[in-house]
């Protein structure tokens, strides 16, 4: 323990365990949400998913936070093993680069989905208009983009 002493080792360990806990939550919530989908009838599935957007984002958000915390834990650990100069100049400053790489990849994939809106449909119109979709809007719950866009508001007589 060279930089922060025993407290640095404890901080590194706590960050690593918190990170692993987030991975555990991601895995367990994925299994729970998969079983939730199996229990919803097909005719209610889109409505159920649309009303549960934040809930269905949990398995996608928690690993990103876990990656950041694990990178911070390694940054602190690097300082404890090799001295403060390494911890402050290499370890902790590079910690945000790992989740940043994941976010940039996610933005790139989203932009590729967004381009699908511009592809021509069989009738020559843009695909997004033809199929009532606006792809490339969501970051985490990408199935939300596939929910048809309402063309008009329901009236009292149609309800």
PDB file of C-alpha atoms in Angstrom:
ATOM      1  CA  UNK A   1       0.000   0.000   0.000  1.00  0.00           C
ATOM      2  CA  UNK A   2       1.954   2.979  -1.296  1.00  0.00           C
ATOM      3  CA  UNK A   3      -0.456   5.752  -2.119  1.00  0.00           C
ATOM      4  CA  UNK A   4      -3.408   5.762   0.279  1.00  0.00           C
ATOM      5  CA  UNK A   5      -2.230   3.016   2.616  1.00  0.00           C
ATOM      6  CA  UNK A   6      -4.636   0.399   3.955  1.00  0.00           C
ATOM      7  CA  UNK A   7      -7.589   2.656   3.153  1.00  0.00           C
ATOM      8  CA  UNK A   8      -6.661   2.535  -0.552  1.00  0.00           C
ATOM      9  CA  UNK A   9      -6.737  -1.250  -0.513  1.00  0.00           C
ATOM     10  CA  UNK A  10     -10.144  -1.171   1.208  1.00  0.00           C
ATOM     11  CA  UNK A  11     -11.525   1.340  -1.310  1.00  0.00           C
ATOM     12  CA  UNK A  12     -10.266  -0.760  -4.215  1.00  0.00           C
ATOM     13  CA  UNK A  13     -11.826  -3.902  -2.730  1.00  0.00           C
ATOM     14  CA  UNK A  14     -15.132  -2.148  -2.010  1.00  0.00           C
ATOM     15  CA  UNK A  15     -15.346  -0.781  -5.568  1.00  0.00           C
ATOM     16  CA  UNK A  16     -14.580  -4.215  -7.021  1.00  0.00           C
ATOM     17  CA  UNK A  17     -17.250  -5.910  -4.887  1.00  0.00           C
ATOM     18  CA  UNK A  18     -19.808  -3.224  -5.730  1.00  0.00           C
ATOM     19  CA  UNK A  19     -19.001  -3.726  -9.398  1.00  0.00           C
ATOM     20  CA  UNK A  20     -19.492  -7.485  -9.097  1.00  0.00           C
ATOM     21  CA  UNK A  21     -22.785  -6.860  -7.306  1.00  0.00           C
ATOM     22  CA  UNK A  22     -23.997  -4.814 -10.268  1.00  0.00           C
ATOM     23  CA  UNK A  23     -23.074  -7.642 -12.653  1.00  0.00           C
ATOM     24  CA  UNK A  24     -25.037 -10.011 -10.412  1.00  0.00           C
ATOM     25  CA  UNK A  25     -28.058  -7.671 -10.533  1.00  0.00           C
ATOM     26  CA  UNK A  26     -27.777  -7.499 -14.334  1.00  0.00           C
ATOM     27  CA  UNK A  27     -27.770 -11.279 -14.696  1.00  0.00           C
ATOM     28  CA  UNK A  28     -30.575 -11.912 -12.207  1.00  0.00           C
ATOM     29  CA  UNK A  29     -32.767  -9.111 -13.544  1.00  0.00           C
ATOM     30  CA  UNK A  30     -32.311 -10.464 -17.088  1.00  0.00           C
ATOM     31  CA  UNK A  31     -33.600 -13.866 -15.993  1.00  0.00           C
ATOM     32  CA  UNK A  32     -36.500 -12.330 -14.048  1.00  0.00           C
ATOM     33  CA  UNK A  33     -37.519 -10.047 -16.933  1.00  0.00           C
ATOM     34  CA  UNK A  34     -37.304 -12.915 -19.430  1.00  0.00           C
ATOM     35  CA  UNK A  35     -39.692 -14.926 -17.280  1.00  0.00           C
ATOM     36  CA  UNK A  36     -41.918 -11.842 -16.977  1.00  0.00           C
ATOM     37  CA  UNK A  37     -42.250 -11.636 -20.770  1.00  0.00           C
ATOM     38  CA  UNK A  38     -43.237 -15.303 -20.952  1.00  0.00           C
ATOM     39  CA  UNK A  39     -46.176 -14.580 -18.645  1.00  0.00           C
ATOM     40  CA  UNK A  40     -47.699 -11.824 -20.787  1.00  0.00           C
ATOM     41  CA  UNK A  41     -50.146 -12.742 -23.570  1.00  0.00           C
ATOM     42  CA  UNK A  42     -49.029 -11.764 -27.076  1.00  0.00           C
ATOM     43  CA  UNK A  43     -51.825  -9.244 -27.565  1.00  0.00           C
ATOM     44  CA  UNK A  44     -50.717  -7.314 -24.452  1.00  0.00           C
ATOM     45  CA  UNK A  45     -46.950  -7.630 -24.898  1.00  0.00           C
ATOM     46  CA  UNK A  46     -46.230  -4.290 -26.622  1.00  0.00           C
ATOM     47  CA  UNK A  47     -48.387  -2.403 -24.112  1.00  0.00           C
ATOM     48  CA  UNK A  48     -46.653  -4.185 -21.221  1.00  0.00           C
ATOM     49  CA  UNK A  49     -43.168  -3.462 -22.569  1.00  0.00           C
ATOM     50  CA  UNK A  50     -44.012   0.175 -23.304  1.00  0.00           C
ATOM     51  CA  UNK A  51     -45.204   0.699 -19.726  1.00  0.00           C
ATOM     52  CA  UNK A  52     -42.083  -0.982 -18.299  1.00  0.00           C
ATOM     53  CA  UNK A  53     -39.328   0.810 -20.227  1.00  0.00           C
ATOM     54  CA  UNK A  54     -37.214   1.803 -17.197  1.00  0.00           C
ATOM     55  CA  UNK A  55     -37.560  -1.631 -15.636  1.00  0.00           C
ATOM     56  CA  UNK A  56     -36.331  -3.329 -18.798  1.00  0.00           C
ATOM     57  CA  UNK A  57     -33.322  -0.966 -18.930  1.00  0.00           C
ATOM     58  CA  UNK A  58     -31.864  -2.308 -15.665  1.00  0.00           C
ATOM     59  CA  UNK A  59     -29.978  -5.256 -17.244  1.00  0.00           C
ATOM     60  CA  UNK A  60     -28.423  -2.887 -19.770  1.00  0.00           C
ATOM     61  CA  UNK A  61     -27.482  -0.008 -17.466  1.00  0.00           C
ATOM     62  CA  UNK A  62     -26.030  -1.895 -14.488  1.00  0.00           C
ATOM     63  CA  UNK A  63     -23.099  -3.508 -16.369  1.00  0.00           C
ATOM     64  CA  UNK A  64     -22.027  -0.072 -17.640  1.00  0.00           C
ATOM     65  CA  UNK A  65     -21.915   1.258 -14.096  1.00  0.00           C
ATOM     66  CA  UNK A  66     -20.145  -1.939 -13.043  1.00  0.00           C
ATOM     67  CA  UNK A  67     -17.480  -1.470 -15.729  1.00  0.00           C
ATOM     68  CA  UNK A  68     -16.837   2.073 -14.502  1.00  0.00           C
ATOM     69  CA  UNK A  69     -16.557   0.984 -10.861  1.00  0.00           C
ATOM     70  CA  UNK A  70     -14.253  -1.922 -11.736  1.00  0.00           C
ATOM     71  CA  UNK A  71     -12.038   0.420 -13.779  1.00  0.00           C
ATOM     72  CA  UNK A  72     -11.868   2.803 -10.790  1.00  0.00           C
ATOM     73  CA  UNK A  73     -11.003  -0.116  -8.505  1.00  0.00           C
ATOM     74  CA  UNK A  74      -8.150  -1.098 -10.817  1.00  0.00           C
ATOM     75  CA  UNK A  75      -7.014   2.536 -10.959  1.00  0.00           C
ATOM     76  CA  UNK A  76      -6.805   2.738  -7.162  1.00  0.00           C
ATOM     77  CA  UNK A  77      -5.143  -0.689  -7.057  1.00  0.00           C
ATOM     78  CA  UNK A  78      -2.546   0.428  -9.614  1.00  0.00           C
ATOM     79  CA  UNK A  79      -1.646   3.342  -7.357  1.00  0.00           C
ATOM     80  CA  UNK A  80      -1.386   1.073  -4.326  1.00  0.00           C
ATOM     81  CA  UNK A  81       0.914  -1.386  -6.100  1.00  0.00           C
ATOM     82  CA  UNK A  82       3.097   1.023  -8.102  1.00  0.00           C
ATOM     83  CA  UNK A  83       2.911   4.338  -6.260  1.00  0.00           C
ATOM     84  CA  UNK A  84       0.819   7.478  -6.415  1.00  0.00           C
ATOM     85  CA  UNK A  85       2.319   8.675  -9.686  1.00  0.00           C
ATOM     86  CA  UNK A  86       0.872   5.637 -11.478  1.00  0.00           C
ATOM     87  CA  UNK A  87      -2.459   5.833  -9.690  1.00  0.00           C
ATOM     88  CA  UNK A  88      -3.021   9.515 -10.404  1.00  0.00           C
ATOM     89  CA  UNK A  89      -1.550   9.717 -13.916  1.00  0.00           C
ATOM     90  CA  UNK A  90      -2.586   6.362 -15.394  1.00  0.00           C
ATOM     91  CA  UNK A  91      -4.995   4.461 -13.156  1.00  0.00           C
ATOM     92  CA  UNK A  92      -7.770   6.849 -12.190  1.00  0.00           C
ATOM     93  CA  UNK A  93      -7.682   9.132 -15.272  1.00  0.00           C
ATOM     94  CA  UNK A  94      -8.134   6.182 -17.629  1.00  0.00           C
ATOM     95  CA  UNK A  95     -10.969   4.626 -15.590  1.00  0.00           C
ATOM     96  CA  UNK A  96     -13.726   6.613 -17.374  1.00  0.00           C
ATOM     97  CA  UNK A  97     -12.336   5.590 -20.774  1.00  0.00           C
ATOM     98  CA  UNK A  98     -13.647   2.033 -20.442  1.00  0.00           C
ATOM     99  CA  UNK A  99     -17.327   2.954 -20.014  1.00  0.00           C
ATOM    100  CA  UNK A 100     -16.814   5.759 -22.547  1.00  0.00           C
ATOM    101  CA  UNK A 101     -15.744   3.141 -25.104  1.00  0.00           C
ATOM    102  CA  UNK A 102     -18.921   1.175 -24.366  1.00  0.00           C
ATOM    103  CA  UNK A 103     -21.094   4.304 -24.682  1.00  0.00           C
ATOM    104  CA  UNK A 104     -19.441   5.286 -27.971  1.00  0.00           C
ATOM    105  CA  UNK A 105     -20.055   1.799 -29.343  1.00  0.00           C
ATOM    106  CA  UNK A 106     -23.708   2.051 -28.235  1.00  0.00           C
ATOM    107  CA  UNK A 107     -24.073   5.449 -29.962  1.00  0.00           C
ATOM    108  CA  UNK A 108     -22.528   4.019 -33.139  1.00  0.00           C
ATOM    109  CA  UNK A 109     -24.906   1.047 -33.179  1.00  0.00           C
ATOM    110  CA  UNK A 110     -27.848   3.409 -32.555  1.00  0.00           C
ATOM    111  CA  UNK A 111     -26.794   5.600 -35.488  1.00  0.00           C
ATOM    112  CA  UNK A 112     -26.727   2.527 -37.747  1.00  0.00           C
ATOM    113  CA  UNK A 113     -30.283   1.682 -36.631  1.00  0.00           C
ATOM    114  CA  UNK A 114     -31.323   5.275 -37.280  1.00  0.00           C
ATOM    115  CA  UNK A 115     -30.111   5.037 -40.893  1.00  0.00           C
ATOM    116  CA  UNK A 116     -32.634   2.259 -41.510  1.00  0.00           C
ATOM    117  CA  UNK A 117     -35.364   4.933 -41.446  1.00  0.00           C
ATOM    118  CA  UNK A 118     -33.964   6.345 -44.681  1.00  0.00           C
ATOM    119  CA  UNK A 119     -33.872   3.100 -46.646  1.00  0.00           C
ATOM    120  CA  UNK A 120     -36.574   3.010 -49.320  1.00  0.00           C
ATOM    121  CA  UNK A 121     -39.585   0.794 -48.699  1.00  0.00           C
ATOM    122  CA  UNK A 122     -41.112  -1.213 -51.576  1.00  0.00           C
ATOM    123  CA  UNK A 123     -43.413   1.706 -52.432  1.00  0.00           C
ATOM    124  CA  UNK A 124     -40.482   4.183 -52.539  1.00  0.00           C
ATOM    125  CA  UNK A 125     -41.271   5.954 -49.253  1.00  0.00           C
ATOM    126  CA  UNK A 126     -38.704   5.995 -46.433  1.00  0.00           C
ATOM    127  CA  UNK A 127     -38.888   2.778 -44.395  1.00  0.00           C
ATOM    128  CA  UNK A 128     -39.632   4.561 -41.132  1.00  0.00           C
ATOM    129  CA  UNK A 129     -42.732   6.236 -42.569  1.00  0.00           C
ATOM    130  CA  UNK A 130     -43.883   3.112 -44.379  1.00  0.00           C
ATOM    131  CA  UNK A 131     -43.724   0.868 -41.348  1.00  0.00           C
ATOM    132  CA  UNK A 132     -44.756   3.467 -38.745  1.00  0.00           C
ATOM    133  CA  UNK A 133     -41.450   3.229 -36.893  1.00  0.00           C
ATOM    134  CA  UNK A 134     -38.818   5.693 -35.833  1.00  0.00           C
ATOM    135  CA  UNK A 135     -35.742   3.513 -35.414  1.00  0.00           C
ATOM    136  CA  UNK A 136     -32.605   4.679 -33.628  1.00  0.00           C
ATOM    137  CA  UNK A 137     -34.261   6.690 -30.861  1.00  0.00           C
ATOM    138  CA  UNK A 138     -33.696   4.428 -27.846  1.00  0.00           C
ATOM    139  CA  UNK A 139     -30.310   3.675 -26.331  1.00  0.00           C
ATOM    140  CA  UNK A 140     -31.097   0.813 -23.965  1.00  0.00           C
ATOM    141  CA  UNK A 141     -34.551  -0.556 -24.737  1.00  0.00           C
ATOM    142  CA  UNK A 142     -34.166  -0.719 -28.493  1.00  0.00           C
ATOM    143  CA  UNK A 143     -37.436  -2.613 -28.943  1.00  0.00           C
ATOM    144  CA  UNK A 144     -39.201   0.671 -28.055  1.00  0.00           C
ATOM    145  CA  UNK A 145     -38.267   1.929 -31.526  1.00  0.00           C
ATOM    146  CA  UNK A 146     -40.351  -0.856 -33.050  1.00  0.00           C
ATOM    147  CA  UNK A 147     -43.581   0.221 -31.372  1.00  0.00           C
ATOM    148  CA  UNK A 148     -45.697   1.716 -34.172  1.00  0.00           C
ATOM    149  CA  UNK A 149     -45.927   5.485 -34.166  1.00  0.00           C
ATOM    150  CA  UNK A 150     -49.476   6.735 -33.637  1.00  0.00           C
ATOM    151  CA  UNK A 151     -50.622   8.666 -36.698  1.00  0.00           C
ATOM    152  CA  UNK A 152     -53.476  10.416 -34.912  1.00  0.00           C
ATOM    153  CA  UNK A 153     -54.770  10.862 -31.406  1.00  0.00           C
ATOM    154  CA  UNK A 154     -57.720   8.696 -30.412  1.00  0.00           C
ATOM    155  CA  UNK A 155     -61.034  10.507 -30.217  1.00  0.00           C
ATOM    156  CA  UNK A 156     -63.757   9.870 -27.661  1.00  0.00           C
ATOM    157  CA  UNK A 157     -65.905   8.204 -30.301  1.00  0.00           C
ATOM    158  CA  UNK A 158     -63.145   5.714 -31.181  1.00  0.00           C
ATOM    159  CA  UNK A 159     -62.521   4.709 -27.573  1.00  0.00           C
TER     160      UNK A 159
END
